[in-house]
Short mmCIF file of N, CA and C in Angstrom, two decimals:
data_model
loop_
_atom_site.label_atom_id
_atom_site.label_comp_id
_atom_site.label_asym_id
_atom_site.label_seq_id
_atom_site.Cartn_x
_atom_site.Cartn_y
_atom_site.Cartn_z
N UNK A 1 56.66 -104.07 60.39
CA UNK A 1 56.37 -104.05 58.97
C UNK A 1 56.77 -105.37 58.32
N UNK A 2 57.69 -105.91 58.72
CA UNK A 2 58.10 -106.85 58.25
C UNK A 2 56.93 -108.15 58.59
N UNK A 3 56.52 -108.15 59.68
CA UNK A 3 55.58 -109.35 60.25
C UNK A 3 54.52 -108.56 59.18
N UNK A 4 53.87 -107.38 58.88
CA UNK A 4 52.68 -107.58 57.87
C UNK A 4 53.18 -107.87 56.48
N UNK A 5 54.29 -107.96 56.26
CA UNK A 5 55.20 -108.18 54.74
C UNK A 5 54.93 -109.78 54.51
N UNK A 6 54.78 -110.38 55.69
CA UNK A 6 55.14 -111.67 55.55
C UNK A 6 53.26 -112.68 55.54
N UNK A 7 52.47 -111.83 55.99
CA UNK A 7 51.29 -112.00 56.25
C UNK A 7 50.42 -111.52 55.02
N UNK A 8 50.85 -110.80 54.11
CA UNK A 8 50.23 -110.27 53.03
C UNK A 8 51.10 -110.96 52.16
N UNK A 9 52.26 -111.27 52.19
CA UNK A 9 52.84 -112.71 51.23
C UNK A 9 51.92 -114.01 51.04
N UNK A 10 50.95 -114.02 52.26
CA UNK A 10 49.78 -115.02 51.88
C UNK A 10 49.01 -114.81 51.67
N UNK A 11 48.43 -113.85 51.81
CA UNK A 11 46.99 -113.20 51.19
C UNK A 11 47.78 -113.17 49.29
N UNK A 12 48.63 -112.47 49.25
CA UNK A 12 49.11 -112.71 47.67
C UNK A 12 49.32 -113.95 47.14
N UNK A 13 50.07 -115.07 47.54
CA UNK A 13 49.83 -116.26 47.49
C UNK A 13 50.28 -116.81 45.58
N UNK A 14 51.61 -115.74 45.74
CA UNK A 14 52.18 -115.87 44.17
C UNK A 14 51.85 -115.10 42.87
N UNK A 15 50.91 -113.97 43.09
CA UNK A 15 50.35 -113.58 42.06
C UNK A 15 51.01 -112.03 42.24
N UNK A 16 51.50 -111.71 40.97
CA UNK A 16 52.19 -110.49 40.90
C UNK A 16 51.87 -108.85 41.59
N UNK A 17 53.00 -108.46 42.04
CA UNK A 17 53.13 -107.36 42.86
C UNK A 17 53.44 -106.21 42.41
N UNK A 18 53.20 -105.19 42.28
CA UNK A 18 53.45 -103.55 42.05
C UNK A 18 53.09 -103.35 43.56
N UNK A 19 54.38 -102.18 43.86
CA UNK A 19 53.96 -101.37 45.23
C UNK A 19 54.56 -100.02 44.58
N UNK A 20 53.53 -99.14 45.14
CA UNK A 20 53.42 -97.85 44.85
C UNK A 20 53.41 -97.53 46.26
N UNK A 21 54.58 -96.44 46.59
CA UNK A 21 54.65 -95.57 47.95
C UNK A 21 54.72 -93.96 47.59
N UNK A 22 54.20 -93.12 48.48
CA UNK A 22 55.12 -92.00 48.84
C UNK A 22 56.29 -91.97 48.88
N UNK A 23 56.95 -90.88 48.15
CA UNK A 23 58.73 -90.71 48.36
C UNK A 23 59.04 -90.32 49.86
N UNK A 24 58.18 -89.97 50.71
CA UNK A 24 58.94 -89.52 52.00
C UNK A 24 58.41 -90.70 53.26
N UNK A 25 59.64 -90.79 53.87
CA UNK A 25 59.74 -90.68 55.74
C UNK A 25 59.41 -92.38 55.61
N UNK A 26 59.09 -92.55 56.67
CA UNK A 26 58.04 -93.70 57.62
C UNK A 26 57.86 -94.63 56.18
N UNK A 27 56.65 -94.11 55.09
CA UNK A 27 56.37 -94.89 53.97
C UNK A 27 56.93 -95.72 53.30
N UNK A 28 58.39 -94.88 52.94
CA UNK A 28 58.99 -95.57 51.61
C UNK A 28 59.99 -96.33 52.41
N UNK A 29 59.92 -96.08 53.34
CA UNK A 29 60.92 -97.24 54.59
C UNK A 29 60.20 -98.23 54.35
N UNK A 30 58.64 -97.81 54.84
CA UNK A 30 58.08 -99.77 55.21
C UNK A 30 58.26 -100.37 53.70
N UNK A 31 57.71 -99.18 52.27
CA UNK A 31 57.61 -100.35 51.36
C UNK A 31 59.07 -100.60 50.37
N UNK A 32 60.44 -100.58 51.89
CA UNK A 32 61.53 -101.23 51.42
C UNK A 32 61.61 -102.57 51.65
N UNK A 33 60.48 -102.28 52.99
CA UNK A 33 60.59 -103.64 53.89
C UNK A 33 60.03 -104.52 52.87
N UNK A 34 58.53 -104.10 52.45
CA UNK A 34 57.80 -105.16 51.75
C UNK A 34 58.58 -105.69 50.22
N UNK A 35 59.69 -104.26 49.71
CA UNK A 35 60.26 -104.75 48.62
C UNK A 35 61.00 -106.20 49.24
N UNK A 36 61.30 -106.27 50.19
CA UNK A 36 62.62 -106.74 50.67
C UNK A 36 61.73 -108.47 50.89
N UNK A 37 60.55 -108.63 51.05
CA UNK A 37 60.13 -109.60 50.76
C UNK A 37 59.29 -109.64 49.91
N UNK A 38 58.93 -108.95 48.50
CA UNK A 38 58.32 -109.29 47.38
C UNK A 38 59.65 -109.07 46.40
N UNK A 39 60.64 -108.41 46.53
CA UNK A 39 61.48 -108.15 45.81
C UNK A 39 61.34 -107.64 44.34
N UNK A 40 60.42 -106.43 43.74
CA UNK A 40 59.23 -106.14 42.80
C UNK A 40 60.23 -104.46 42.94
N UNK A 41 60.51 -104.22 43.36
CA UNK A 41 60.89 -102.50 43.78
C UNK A 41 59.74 -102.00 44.01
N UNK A 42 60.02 -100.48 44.30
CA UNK A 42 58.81 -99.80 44.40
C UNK A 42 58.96 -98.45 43.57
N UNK A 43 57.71 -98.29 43.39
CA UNK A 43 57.58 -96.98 42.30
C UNK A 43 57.28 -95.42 43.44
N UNK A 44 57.64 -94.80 43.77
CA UNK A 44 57.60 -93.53 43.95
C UNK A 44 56.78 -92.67 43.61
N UNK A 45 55.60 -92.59 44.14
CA UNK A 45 54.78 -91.18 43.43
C UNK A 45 54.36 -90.18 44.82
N UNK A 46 54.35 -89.17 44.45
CA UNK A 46 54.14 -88.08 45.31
C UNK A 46 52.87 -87.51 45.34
N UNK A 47 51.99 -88.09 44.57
CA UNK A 47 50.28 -88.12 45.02
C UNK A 47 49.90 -89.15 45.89
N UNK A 48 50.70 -90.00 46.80
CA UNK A 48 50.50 -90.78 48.10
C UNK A 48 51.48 -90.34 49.10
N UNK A 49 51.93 -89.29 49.45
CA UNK A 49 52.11 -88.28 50.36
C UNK A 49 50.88 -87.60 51.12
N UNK A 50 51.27 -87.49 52.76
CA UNK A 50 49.91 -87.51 53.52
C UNK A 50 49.40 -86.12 52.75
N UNK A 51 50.54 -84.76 52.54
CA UNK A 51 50.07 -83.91 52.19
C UNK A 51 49.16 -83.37 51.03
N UNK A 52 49.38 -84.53 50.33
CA UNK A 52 48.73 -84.71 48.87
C UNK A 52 47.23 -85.11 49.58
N UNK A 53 46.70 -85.42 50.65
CA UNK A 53 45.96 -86.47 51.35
C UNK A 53 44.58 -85.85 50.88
N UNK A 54 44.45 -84.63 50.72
CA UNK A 54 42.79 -83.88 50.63
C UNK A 54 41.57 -84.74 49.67
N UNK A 55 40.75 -84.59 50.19
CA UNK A 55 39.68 -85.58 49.12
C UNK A 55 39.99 -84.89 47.53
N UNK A 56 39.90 -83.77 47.16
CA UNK A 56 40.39 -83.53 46.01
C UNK A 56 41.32 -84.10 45.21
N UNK A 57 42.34 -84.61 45.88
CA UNK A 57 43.83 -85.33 45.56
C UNK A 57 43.00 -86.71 44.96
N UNK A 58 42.13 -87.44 45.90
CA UNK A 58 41.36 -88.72 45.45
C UNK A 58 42.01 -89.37 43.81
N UNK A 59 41.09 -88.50 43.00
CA UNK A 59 40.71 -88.63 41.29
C UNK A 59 42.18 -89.04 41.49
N UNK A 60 43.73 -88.12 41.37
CA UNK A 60 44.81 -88.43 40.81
C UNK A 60 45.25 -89.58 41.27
N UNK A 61 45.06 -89.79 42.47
CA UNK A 61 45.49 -91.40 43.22
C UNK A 61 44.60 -92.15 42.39
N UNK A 62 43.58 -92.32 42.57
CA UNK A 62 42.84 -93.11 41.79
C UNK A 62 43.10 -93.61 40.19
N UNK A 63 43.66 -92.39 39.32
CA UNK A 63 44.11 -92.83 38.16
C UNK A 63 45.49 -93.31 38.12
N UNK A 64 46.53 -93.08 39.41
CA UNK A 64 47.45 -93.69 39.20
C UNK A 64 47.43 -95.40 39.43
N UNK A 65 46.17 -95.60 40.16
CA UNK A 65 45.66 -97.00 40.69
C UNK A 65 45.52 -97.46 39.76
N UNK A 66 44.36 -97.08 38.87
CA UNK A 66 44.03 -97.50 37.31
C UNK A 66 45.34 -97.51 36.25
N UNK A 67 46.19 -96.79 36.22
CA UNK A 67 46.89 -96.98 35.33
C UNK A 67 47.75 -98.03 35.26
N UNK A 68 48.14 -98.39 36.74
CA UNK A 68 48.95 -100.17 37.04
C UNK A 68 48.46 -101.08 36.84
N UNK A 69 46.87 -101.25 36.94
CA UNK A 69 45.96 -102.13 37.10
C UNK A 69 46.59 -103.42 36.09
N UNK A 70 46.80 -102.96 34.81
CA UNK A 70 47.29 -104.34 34.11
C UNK A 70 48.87 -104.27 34.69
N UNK A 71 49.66 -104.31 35.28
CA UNK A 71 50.85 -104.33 35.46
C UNK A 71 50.99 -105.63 36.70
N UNK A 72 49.81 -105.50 37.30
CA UNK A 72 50.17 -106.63 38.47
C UNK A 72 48.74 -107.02 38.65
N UNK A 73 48.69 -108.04 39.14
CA UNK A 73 47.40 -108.97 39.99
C UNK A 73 47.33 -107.83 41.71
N UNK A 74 48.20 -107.40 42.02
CA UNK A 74 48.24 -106.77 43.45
C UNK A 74 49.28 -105.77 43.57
N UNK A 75 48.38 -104.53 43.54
CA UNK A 75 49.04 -103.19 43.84
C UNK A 75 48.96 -103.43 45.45
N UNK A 76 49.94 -102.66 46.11
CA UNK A 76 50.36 -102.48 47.21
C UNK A 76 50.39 -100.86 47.40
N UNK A 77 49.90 -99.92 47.86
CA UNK A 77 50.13 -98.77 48.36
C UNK A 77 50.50 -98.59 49.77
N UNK A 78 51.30 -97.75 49.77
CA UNK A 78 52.17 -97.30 50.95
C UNK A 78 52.23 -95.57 50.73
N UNK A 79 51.55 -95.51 51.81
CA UNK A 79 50.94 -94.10 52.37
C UNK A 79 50.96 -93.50 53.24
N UNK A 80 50.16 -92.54 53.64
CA UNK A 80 51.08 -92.27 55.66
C UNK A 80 48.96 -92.61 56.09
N UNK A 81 49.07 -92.58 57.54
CA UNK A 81 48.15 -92.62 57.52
C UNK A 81 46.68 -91.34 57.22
N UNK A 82 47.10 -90.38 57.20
CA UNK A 82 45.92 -89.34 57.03
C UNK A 82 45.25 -90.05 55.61
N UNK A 83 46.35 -89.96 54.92
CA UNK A 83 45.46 -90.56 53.72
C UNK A 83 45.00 -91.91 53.24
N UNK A 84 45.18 -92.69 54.45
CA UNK A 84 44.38 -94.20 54.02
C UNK A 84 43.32 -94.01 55.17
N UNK A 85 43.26 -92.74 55.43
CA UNK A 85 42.08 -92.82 56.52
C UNK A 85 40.63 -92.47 55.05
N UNK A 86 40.89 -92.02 54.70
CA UNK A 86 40.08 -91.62 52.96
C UNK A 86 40.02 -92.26 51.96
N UNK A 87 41.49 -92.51 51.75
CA UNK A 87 41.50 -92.89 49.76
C UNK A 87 40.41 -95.07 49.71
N UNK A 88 40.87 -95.31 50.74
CA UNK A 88 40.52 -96.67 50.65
C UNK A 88 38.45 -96.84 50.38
N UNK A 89 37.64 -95.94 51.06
CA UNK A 89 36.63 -95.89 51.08
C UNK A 89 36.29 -95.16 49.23
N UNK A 90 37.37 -94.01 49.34
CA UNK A 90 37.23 -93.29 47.63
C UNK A 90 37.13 -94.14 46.54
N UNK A 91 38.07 -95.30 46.48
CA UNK A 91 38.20 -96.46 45.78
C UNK A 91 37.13 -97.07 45.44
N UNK A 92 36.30 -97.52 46.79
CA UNK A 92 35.63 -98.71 46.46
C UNK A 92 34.53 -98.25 46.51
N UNK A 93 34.12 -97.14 46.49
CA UNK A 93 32.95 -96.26 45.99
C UNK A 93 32.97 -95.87 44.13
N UNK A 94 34.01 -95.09 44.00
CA UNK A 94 34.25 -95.29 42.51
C UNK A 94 34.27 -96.21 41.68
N UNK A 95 35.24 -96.90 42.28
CA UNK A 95 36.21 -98.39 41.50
C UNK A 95 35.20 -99.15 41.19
N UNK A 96 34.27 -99.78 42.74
CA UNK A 96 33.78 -100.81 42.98
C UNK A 96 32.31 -100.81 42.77
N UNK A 97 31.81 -99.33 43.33
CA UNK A 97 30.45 -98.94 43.65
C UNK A 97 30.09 -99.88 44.72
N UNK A 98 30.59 -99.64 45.94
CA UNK A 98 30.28 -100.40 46.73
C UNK A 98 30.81 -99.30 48.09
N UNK A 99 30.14 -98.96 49.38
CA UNK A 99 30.31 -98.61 50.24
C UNK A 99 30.78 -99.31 51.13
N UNK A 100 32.46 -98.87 51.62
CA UNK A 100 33.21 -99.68 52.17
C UNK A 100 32.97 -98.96 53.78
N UNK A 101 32.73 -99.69 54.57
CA UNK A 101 32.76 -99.31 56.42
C UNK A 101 34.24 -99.05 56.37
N UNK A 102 33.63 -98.06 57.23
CA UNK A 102 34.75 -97.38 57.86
C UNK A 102 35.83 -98.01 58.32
N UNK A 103 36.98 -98.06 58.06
CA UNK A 103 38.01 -99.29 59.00
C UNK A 103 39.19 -98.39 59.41
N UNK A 104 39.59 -97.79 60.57
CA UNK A 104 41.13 -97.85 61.27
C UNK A 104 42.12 -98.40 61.01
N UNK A 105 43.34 -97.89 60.25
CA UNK A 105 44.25 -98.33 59.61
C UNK A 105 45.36 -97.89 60.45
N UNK A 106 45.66 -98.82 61.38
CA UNK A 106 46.95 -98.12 62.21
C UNK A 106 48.54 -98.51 61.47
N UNK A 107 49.38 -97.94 62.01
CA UNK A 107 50.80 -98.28 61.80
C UNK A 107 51.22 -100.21 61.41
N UNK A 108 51.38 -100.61 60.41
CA UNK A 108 51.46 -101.31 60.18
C UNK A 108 50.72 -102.69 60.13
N UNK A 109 49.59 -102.23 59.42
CA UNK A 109 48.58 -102.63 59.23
C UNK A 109 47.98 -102.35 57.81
N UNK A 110 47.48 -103.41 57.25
CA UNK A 110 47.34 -103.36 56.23
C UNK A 110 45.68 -103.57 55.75
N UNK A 111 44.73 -102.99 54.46
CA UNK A 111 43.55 -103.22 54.34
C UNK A 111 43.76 -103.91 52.88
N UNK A 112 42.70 -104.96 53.02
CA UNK A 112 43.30 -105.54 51.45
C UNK A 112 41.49 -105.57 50.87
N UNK A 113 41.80 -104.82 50.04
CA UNK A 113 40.38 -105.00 48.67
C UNK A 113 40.47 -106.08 47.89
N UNK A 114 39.47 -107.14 47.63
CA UNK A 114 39.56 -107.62 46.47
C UNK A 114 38.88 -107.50 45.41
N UNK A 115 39.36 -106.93 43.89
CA UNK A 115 38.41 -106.25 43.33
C UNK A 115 37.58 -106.40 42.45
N UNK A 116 37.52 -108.31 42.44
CA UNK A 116 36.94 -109.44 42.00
C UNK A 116 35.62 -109.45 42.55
N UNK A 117 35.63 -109.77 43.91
CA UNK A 117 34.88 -110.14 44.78
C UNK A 117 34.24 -109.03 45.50
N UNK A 118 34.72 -107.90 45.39
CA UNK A 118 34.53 -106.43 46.03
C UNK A 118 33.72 -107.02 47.12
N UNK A 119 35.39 -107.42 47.89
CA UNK A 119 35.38 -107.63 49.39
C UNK A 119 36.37 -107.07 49.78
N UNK A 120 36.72 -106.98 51.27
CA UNK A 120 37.90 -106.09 51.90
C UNK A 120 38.66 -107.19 53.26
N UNK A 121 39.30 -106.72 53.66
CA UNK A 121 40.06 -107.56 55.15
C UNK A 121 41.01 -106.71 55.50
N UNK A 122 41.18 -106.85 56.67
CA UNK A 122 41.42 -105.74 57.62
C UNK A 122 42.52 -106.94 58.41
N UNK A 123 44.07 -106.60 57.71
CA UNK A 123 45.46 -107.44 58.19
C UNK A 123 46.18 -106.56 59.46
N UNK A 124 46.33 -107.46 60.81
CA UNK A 124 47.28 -106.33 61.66
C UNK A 124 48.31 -107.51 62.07
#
């Protein structure tokens, strides 16, 4: 986690950070790690819990996305994986109107949207 902390420090490249995690396990570990090199804290919400993960759940993730949006240049979510196997495509269909391919998001690995350019990259 730390080697993608340090690799998405350049894809950010100085421009402000919000990270939003799940309160449990595995998650809010890695985004101590990433606090630990953006140094931003992290916010806690429990609609990015895998169990929260159902496409229904989508909309509320999604408005918690929207509601940071002016708070930083780069939200960071930290999630388990069931639910970045979903929410990332939910996004950029809504958000973007744009159909995002399918991408495999393993353990410490990161997908980065840009929502300028409504383009994506796929960090391992």
């Amino acid at each position: 986690m730390k080697a993608l902390a340090e690799k998405l420090k350049t894809v950010v490249n100085g421009s402000s950070v919000c990270i939003l995690t799940s309160p449990i396990g595995r998650a809010l570990e890695s985004a101590e790690i990433l606090n630990s090199v953006f140094n931003v804290g992290c916010e806690q919400h429990k609609v990015l819990w895998s169990e929260s993960r159902h496409p229904e759940d989508f909309p509320v993730a999604l408005d918690l996305v929207r509601s940071h949006k002016d708070r930083a240049e780069v939200l960071i979510l930290v999630t388990h994986y069931e639910y970045a196997e979903g929410f990332p495509r939910y996004f950029a269909k809504e958000e973007l109107d744009v159909q995002l391919r399918s991408e495999s998001i393993q353990k410490g690995e990161a997908l980065v949207i840009d929502c300028q350019q409504k383009t994506w990259s796929h960090i391992s």
